[in-house]
Tab-separated table of C-alpha atoms and ligand atoms in Angstrom:
chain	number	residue	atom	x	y	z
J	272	UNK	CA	-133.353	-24.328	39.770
J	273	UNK	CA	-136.592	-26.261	39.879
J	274	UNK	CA	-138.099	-28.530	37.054
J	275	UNK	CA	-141.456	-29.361	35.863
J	276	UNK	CA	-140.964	-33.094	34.456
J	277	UNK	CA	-137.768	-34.141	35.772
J	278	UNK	CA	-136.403	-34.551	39.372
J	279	UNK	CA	-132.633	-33.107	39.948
J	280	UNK	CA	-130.495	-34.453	42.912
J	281	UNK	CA	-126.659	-33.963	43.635
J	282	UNK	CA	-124.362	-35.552	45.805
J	283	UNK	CA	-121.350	-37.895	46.042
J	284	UNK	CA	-120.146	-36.466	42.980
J	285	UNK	CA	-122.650	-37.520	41.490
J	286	UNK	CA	-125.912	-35.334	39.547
J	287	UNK	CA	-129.512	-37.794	38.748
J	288	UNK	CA	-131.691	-36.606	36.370
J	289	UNK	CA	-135.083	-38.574	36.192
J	290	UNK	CA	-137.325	-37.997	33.642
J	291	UNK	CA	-140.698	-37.592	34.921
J	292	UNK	CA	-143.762	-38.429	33.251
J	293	UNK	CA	-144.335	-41.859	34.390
J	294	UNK	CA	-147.955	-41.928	33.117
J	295	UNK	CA	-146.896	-41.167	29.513
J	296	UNK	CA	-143.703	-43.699	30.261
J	297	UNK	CA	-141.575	-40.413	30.195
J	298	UNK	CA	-142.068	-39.778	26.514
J	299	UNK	CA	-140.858	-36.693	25.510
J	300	UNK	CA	-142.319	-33.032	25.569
J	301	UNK	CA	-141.147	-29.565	24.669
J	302	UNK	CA	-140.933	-29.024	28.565
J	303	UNK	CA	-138.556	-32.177	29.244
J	304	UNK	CA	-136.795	-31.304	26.475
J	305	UNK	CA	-135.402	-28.270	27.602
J	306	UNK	CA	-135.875	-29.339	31.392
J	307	UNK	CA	-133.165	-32.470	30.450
J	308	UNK	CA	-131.098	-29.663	28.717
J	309	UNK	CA	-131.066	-27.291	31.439
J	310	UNK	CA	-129.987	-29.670	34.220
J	311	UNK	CA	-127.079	-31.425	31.797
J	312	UNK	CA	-125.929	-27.705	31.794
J	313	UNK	CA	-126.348	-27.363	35.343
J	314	UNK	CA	-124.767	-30.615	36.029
J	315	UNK	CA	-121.821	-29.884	33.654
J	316	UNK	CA	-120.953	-26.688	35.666
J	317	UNK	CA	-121.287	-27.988	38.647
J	318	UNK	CA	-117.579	-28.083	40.321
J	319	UNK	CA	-118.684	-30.912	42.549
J	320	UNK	CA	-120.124	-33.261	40.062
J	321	UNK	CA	-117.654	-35.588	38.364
J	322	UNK	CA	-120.745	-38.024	37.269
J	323	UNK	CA	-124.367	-37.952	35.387
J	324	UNK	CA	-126.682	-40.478	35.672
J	325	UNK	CA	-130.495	-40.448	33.794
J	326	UNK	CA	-132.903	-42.563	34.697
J	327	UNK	CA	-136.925	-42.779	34.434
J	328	UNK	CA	-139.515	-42.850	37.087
J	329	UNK	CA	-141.810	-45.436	37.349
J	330	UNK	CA	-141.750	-48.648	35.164
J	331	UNK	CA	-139.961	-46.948	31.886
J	332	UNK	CA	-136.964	-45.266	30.798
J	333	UNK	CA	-138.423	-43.056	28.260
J	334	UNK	CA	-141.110	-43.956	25.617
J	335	UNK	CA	-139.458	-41.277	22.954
J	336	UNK	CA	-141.483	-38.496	21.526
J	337	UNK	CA	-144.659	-37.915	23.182
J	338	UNK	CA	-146.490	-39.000	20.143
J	339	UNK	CA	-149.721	-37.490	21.446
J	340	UNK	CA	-148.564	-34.032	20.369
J	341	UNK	CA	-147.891	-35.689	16.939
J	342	UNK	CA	-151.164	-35.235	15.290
J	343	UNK	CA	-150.377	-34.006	11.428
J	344	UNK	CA	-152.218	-30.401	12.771
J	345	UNK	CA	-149.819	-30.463	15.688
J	346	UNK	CA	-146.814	-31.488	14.484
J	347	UNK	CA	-144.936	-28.854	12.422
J	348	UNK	CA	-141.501	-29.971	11.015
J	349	UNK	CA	-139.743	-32.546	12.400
J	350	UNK	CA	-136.651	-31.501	11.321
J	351	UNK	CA	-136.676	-28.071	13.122
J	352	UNK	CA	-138.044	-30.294	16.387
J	353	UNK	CA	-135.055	-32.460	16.437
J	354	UNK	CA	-132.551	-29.776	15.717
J	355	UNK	CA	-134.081	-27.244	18.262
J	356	UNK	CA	-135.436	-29.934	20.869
J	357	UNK	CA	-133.104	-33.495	20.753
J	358	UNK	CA	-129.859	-32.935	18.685
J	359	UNK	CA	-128.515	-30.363	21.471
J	360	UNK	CA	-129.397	-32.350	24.241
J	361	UNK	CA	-126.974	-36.024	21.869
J	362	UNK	CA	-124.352	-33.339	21.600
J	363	UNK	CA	-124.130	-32.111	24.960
J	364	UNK	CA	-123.976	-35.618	26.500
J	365	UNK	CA	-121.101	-36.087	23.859
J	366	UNK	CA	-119.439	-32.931	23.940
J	367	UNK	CA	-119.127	-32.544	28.017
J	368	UNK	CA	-115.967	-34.189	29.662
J	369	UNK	CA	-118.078	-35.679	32.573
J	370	UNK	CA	-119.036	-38.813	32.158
J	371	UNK	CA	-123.051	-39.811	31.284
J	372	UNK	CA	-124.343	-42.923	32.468
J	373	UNK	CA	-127.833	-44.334	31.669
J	374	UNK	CA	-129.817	-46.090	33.990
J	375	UNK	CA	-132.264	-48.291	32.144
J	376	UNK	CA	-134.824	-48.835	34.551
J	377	UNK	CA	-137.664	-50.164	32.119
J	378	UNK	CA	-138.620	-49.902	28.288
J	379	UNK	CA	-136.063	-47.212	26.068
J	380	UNK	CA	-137.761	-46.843	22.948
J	381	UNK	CA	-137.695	-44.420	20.169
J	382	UNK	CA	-135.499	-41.076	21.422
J	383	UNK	CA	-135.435	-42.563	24.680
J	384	UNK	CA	-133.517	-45.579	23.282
J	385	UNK	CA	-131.223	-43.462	21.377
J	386	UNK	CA	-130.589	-41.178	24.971
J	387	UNK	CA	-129.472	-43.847	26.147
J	388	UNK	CA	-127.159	-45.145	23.455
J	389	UNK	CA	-125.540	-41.011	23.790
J	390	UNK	CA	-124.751	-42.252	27.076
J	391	UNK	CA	-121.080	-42.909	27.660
J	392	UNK	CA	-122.224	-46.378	29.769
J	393	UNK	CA	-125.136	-48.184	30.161
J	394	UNK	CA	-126.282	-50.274	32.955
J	395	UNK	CA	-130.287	-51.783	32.744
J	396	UNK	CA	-132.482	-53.396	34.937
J	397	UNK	CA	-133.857	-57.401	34.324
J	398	UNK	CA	-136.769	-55.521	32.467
J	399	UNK	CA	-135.360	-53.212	30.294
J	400	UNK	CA	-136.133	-53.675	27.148
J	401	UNK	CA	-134.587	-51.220	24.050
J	402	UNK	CA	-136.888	-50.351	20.614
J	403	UNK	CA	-135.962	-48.362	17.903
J	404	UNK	CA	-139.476	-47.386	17.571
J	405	UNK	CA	-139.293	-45.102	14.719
J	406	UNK	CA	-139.991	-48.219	11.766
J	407	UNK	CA	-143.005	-48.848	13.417
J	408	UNK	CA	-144.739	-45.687	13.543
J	409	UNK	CA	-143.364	-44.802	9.911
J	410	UNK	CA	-140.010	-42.465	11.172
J	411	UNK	CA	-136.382	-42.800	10.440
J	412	UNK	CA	-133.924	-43.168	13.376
J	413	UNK	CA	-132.784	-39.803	14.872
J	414	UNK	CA	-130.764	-38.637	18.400
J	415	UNK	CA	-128.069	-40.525	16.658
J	416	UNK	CA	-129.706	-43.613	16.182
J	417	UNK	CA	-128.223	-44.313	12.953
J	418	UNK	CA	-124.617	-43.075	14.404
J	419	UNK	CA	-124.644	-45.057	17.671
J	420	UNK	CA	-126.006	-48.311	17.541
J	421	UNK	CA	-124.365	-49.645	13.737
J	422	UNK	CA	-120.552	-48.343	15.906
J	423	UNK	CA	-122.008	-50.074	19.523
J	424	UNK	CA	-123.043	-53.770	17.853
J	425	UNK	CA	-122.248	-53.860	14.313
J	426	UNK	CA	-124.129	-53.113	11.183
J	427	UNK	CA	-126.080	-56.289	10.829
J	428	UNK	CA	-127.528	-56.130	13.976
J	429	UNK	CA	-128.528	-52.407	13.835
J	430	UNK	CA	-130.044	-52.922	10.637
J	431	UNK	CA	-132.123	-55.583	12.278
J	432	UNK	CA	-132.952	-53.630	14.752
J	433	UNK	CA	-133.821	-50.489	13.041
J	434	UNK	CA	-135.562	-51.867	10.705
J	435	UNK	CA	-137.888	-54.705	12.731
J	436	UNK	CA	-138.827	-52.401	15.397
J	437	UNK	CA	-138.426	-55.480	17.705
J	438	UNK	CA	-137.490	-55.080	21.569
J	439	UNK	CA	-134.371	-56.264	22.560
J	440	UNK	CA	-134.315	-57.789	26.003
J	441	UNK	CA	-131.639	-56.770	28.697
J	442	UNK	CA	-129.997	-59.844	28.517
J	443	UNK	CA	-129.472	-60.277	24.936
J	444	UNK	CA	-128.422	-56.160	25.342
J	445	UNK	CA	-125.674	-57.188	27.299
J	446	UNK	CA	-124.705	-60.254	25.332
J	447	UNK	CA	-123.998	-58.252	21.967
J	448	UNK	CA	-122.351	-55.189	24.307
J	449	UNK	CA	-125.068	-52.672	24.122
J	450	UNK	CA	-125.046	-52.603	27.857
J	451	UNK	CA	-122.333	-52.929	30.655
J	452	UNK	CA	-123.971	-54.874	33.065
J	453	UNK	CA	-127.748	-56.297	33.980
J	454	UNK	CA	-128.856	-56.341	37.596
J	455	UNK	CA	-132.166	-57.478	39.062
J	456	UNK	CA	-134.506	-54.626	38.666
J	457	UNK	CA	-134.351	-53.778	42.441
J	458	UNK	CA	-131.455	-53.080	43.162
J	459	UNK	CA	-130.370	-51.294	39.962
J	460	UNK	CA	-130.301	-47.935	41.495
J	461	UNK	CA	-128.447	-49.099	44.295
J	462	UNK	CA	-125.982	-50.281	41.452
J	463	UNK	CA	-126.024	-47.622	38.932
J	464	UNK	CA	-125.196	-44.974	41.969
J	465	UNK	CA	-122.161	-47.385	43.100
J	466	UNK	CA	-121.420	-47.333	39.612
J	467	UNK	CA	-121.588	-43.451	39.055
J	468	UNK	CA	-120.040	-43.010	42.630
J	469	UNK	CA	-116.601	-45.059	41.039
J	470	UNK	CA	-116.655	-43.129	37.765
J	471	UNK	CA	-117.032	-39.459	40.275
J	472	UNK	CA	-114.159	-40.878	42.590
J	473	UNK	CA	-111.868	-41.256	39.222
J	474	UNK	CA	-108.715	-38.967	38.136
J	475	UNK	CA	-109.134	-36.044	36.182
J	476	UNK	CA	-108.321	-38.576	33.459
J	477	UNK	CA	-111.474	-39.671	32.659
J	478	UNK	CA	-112.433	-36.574	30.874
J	479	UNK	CA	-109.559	-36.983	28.699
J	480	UNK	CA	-110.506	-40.808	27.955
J	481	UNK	CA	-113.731	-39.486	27.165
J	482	UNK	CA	-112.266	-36.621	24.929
J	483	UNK	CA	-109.305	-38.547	23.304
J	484	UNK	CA	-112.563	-41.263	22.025
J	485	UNK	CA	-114.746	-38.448	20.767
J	486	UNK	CA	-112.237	-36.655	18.752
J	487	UNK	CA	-112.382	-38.640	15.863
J	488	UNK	CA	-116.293	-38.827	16.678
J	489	UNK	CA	-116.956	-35.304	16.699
J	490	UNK	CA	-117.561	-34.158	13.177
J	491	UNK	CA	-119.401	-37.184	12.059
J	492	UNK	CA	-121.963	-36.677	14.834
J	493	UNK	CA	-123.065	-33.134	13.762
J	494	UNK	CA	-123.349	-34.360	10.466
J	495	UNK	CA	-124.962	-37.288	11.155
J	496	UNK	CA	-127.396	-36.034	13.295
J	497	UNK	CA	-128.413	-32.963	10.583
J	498	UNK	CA	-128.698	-35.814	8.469
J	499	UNK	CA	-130.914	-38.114	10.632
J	500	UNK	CA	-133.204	-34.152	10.838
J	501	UNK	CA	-133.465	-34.001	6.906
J	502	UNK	CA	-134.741	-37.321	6.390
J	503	UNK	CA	-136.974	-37.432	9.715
J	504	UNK	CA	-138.366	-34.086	7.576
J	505	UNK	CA	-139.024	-36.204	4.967
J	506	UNK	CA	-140.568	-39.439	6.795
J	507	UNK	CA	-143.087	-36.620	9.261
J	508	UNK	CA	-144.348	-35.689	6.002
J	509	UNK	CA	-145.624	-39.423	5.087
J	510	UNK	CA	-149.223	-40.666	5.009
J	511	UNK	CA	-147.177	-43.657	6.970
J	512	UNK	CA	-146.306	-41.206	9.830
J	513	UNK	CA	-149.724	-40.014	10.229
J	514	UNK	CA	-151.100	-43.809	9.764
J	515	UNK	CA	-148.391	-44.687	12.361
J	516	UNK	CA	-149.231	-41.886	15.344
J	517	UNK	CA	-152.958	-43.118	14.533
J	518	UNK	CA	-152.367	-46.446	14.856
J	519	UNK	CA	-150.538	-46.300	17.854
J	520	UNK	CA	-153.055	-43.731	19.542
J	521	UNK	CA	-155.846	-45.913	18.710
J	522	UNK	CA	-153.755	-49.147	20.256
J	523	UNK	CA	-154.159	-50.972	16.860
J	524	UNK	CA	-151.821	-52.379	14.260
J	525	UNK	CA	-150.710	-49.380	11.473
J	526	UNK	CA	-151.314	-50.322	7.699
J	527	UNK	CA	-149.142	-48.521	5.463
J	528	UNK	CA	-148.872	-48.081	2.050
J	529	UNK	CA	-145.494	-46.967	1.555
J	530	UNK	CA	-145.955	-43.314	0.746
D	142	LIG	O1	-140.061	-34.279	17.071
D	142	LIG	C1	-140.296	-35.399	16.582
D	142	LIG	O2	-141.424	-35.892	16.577
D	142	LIG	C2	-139.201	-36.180	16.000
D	142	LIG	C3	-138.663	-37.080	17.014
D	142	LIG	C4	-139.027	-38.384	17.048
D	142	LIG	C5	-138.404	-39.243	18.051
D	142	LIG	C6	-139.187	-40.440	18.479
D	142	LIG	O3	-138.990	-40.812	19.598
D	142	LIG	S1	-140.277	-41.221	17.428
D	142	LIG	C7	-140.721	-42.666	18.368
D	142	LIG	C8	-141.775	-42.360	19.428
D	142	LIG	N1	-141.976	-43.460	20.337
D	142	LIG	C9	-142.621	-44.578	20.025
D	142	LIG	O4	-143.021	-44.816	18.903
D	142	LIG	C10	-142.915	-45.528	21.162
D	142	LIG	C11	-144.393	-45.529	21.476
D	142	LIG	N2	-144.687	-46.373	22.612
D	142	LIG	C12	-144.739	-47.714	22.494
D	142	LIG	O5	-144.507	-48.301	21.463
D	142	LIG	C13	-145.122	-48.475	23.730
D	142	LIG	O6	-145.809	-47.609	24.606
D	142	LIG	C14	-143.903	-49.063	24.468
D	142	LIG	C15	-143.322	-50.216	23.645
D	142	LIG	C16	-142.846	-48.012	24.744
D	142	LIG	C17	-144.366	-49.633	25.839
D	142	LIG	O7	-145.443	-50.524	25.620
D	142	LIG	P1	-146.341	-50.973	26.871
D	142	LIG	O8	-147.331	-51.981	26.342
D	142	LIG	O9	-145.450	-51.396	27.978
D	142	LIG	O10	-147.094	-49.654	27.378
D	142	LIG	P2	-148.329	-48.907	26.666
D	142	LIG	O11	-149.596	-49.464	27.193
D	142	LIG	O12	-148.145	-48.867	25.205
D	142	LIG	O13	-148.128	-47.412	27.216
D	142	LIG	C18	-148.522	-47.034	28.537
D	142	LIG	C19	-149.066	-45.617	28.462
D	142	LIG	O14	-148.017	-44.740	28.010
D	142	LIG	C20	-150.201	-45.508	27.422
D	142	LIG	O15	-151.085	-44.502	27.876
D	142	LIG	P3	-152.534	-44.900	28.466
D	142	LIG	O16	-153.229	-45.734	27.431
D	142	LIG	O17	-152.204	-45.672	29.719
D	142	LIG	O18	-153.184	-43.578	28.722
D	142	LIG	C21	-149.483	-44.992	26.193
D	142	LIG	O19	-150.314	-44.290	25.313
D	142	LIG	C22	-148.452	-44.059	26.836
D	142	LIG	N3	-147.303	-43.864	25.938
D	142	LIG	C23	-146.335	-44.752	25.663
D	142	LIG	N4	-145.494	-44.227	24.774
D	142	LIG	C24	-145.951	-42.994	24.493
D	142	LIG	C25	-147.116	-42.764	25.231
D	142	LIG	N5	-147.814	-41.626	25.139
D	142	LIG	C26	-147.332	-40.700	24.293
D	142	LIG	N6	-146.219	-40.855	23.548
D	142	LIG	C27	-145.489	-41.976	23.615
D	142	LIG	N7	-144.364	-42.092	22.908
C-alpha cells in the first residue's frame, strides 16, 4: 500500500510511520488522517511486526490540526472531525496489543502532542519541545489530552500545561516522566529503532502487559474522548476559535473576548 503524506517502512520487527508534511511541520489533514490510520492497521496485522514507532520528517513531530483548513467557512463541526478523523486513530494505538512508541523528533503540539502521549513510550530528541496548543488558539484539549497527560504527570501540572499553552522542553519532559529517555537530536533515530528493535525482540508477554494496563483504561477512554468531541463542538463554535486560527495565520498575538 502506498501513502500520500506519510512514509511506511518494515523490518526488524519493527513498522515506522513518519508523518510527512514537513513544510506545514506535519500538521494534520484529512489525508494523514486516514493515511496514519491505514498503516496502524497495516502494521497491526502484520505477523512480522512486534513494534510501531511514529515519528515526523523534518524539524517537527506534528504541529496538530492543519489549522489552515480551519477557516469558520471551512471548518464544519469539530466534533464530527475528531470522532471521524482523530479519536479512531487514540483508540487504535490503545486498543492494539503491539506496542506504540513515539519518536519526538522536534515540536508535538496540539493533536500531535496528544499522539504522542497515546503512545505506549516516548523517547524525544534535545529539541523536542511538547504544547498543548489548543488554549492558545481558543480549543479544548482533545486525542485524549485531558485523559493522558493529568494520569502521565499529575493534575497540577496538566492543568498548567493545558491551560498556559507553554512548551515544555525535553528535559524538563523527562524530569516529571512524560518521556522515557532524551538523546541528542542526532542520533535519536538510531536510538528510538534500538529501542523499538528490544520491545519487537520481547515475549509474547508484552501484549498482555499492555492489555492487563488498559483494562481498567478502556471504558474511560471512549468516554473521555466523546467528551473531549462535545466540548471541542462547543469551543469551534467560539468567536475565540475563529480569533485564534486568525491570529495564528496572520503570525500575530490572538485577542479574545471570552465568547
Ligand atoms: O478537527 C479539528 O479541528 C479539531 C482538532 C483539533 C486538534 C488540534 O490540534 S488544535 C491545535 C492546532 N495546532 C496548533 O495550534 C499549533 C500551531 N502551530 C504553532 O503554534 C507553531 O507553528 C509551533 C509552536 C508548532 C512551531 O512554531 P515555530 O515558530 O517553530 O514554527 P512556525 O513558524 O510557527 O511554523 C512553520 C510553518 O509551519 C509555518 O508556515 P510558513 O509560514 O512557513 O508557510 C506555519 O504556518 C506552519 N504550521 C505550523 N503549525 C501549523 C502550520 N500550518 C498549519 N497548521 C498548523 N497547525
Amino acid at each position: 500500500m502506498s501513502y500520500e503524506t506519510i512514509l511506511f517502512e518494515k523490518g526488524n520487527g519493527v513498522a515506522t510511520i513518519t508523518l510527512n508534511r514537513p513544510q506545514a511541520l506535519n500538521a494534520f489533514t484529512p489525508q494523514m488522517n486516514r493515511d496514519l490510520l491505514d498503516a496502524l492497521r497495516d502494521a497491526e496485522r502484520d505477523e512480522e511486526t512486534r513494534c510501531i514507532l511514529i515519528t515526523g520528517a523534518g524539524r517537527a513531530f506534528c504541529a496538530g490540526q492543519d489549522l489552515k483548513d480551519r477557516s469558520r467557512e471551512q471548518r464544519g463541526s469539530l466534533g464530527q472531525s475528531l470522532r471521524e478523523r482523530y479519536n479512531p486513530i487514540i483508540l487504535r494505538i490503545r486498543g492494539m496489543e503491539k506496542i506504540v512508541v513515539a519518536s519526538v523528533n522536534g515540536v508535538a503540539a496540539g493533536a500531535g502532542c496528544n499522539l504522542a502521549l497515546a503512545c505506549d513510550l516516548r523517547i524525544a530528541a534535545e529539541e523536542a519541545r511538547f504544547i498543548q496548543a489548543f488554549v492558545r488558539v481558543g480549543l479544548a484539549p482533545d486525542c485524549g489530552g485531558s485523559f493522558f497527560l493529568p494520569r502521565l504527570i499529575g493534575l497540577s501540572k496538566a492543568m498548567e500545561l493545558l491551560l498556559l499553552g507553554e512548551p515544555l522542553e525535553a528535559d524538563e519532559a523527562l524530569r516529571i516522566g512524560l518521556v522515557s529517555k532524551v538523546v541528542p537530536t542526532k542520533s535519536l533515530a538510531k536510538s528510538a529503532r534500538e529501542l523499538a528493535e528490544r520491545i519487537a525482540r520481547g515475549p509474547r508477554s508484552t501484549g498482555l502487559i499492555k492489555r492487563a494496563v488498559n483494562r481498567n483504561l478502556k471504558v474511560e477512554l471512549e468516554n473521555q474522548l466523546e467528551y473531549e468531541a462535545q466540548l471541542q463542538e462547543i469551543a469551534g463554535r467560539t468567536t475565540d476559535f475563529d480569533e485564534g486560527v486568525r491570529a495564528f495565520l496572520e503570525k500575530r498575538t490572538p485577542v479574545f473576548v471570552g465568547k
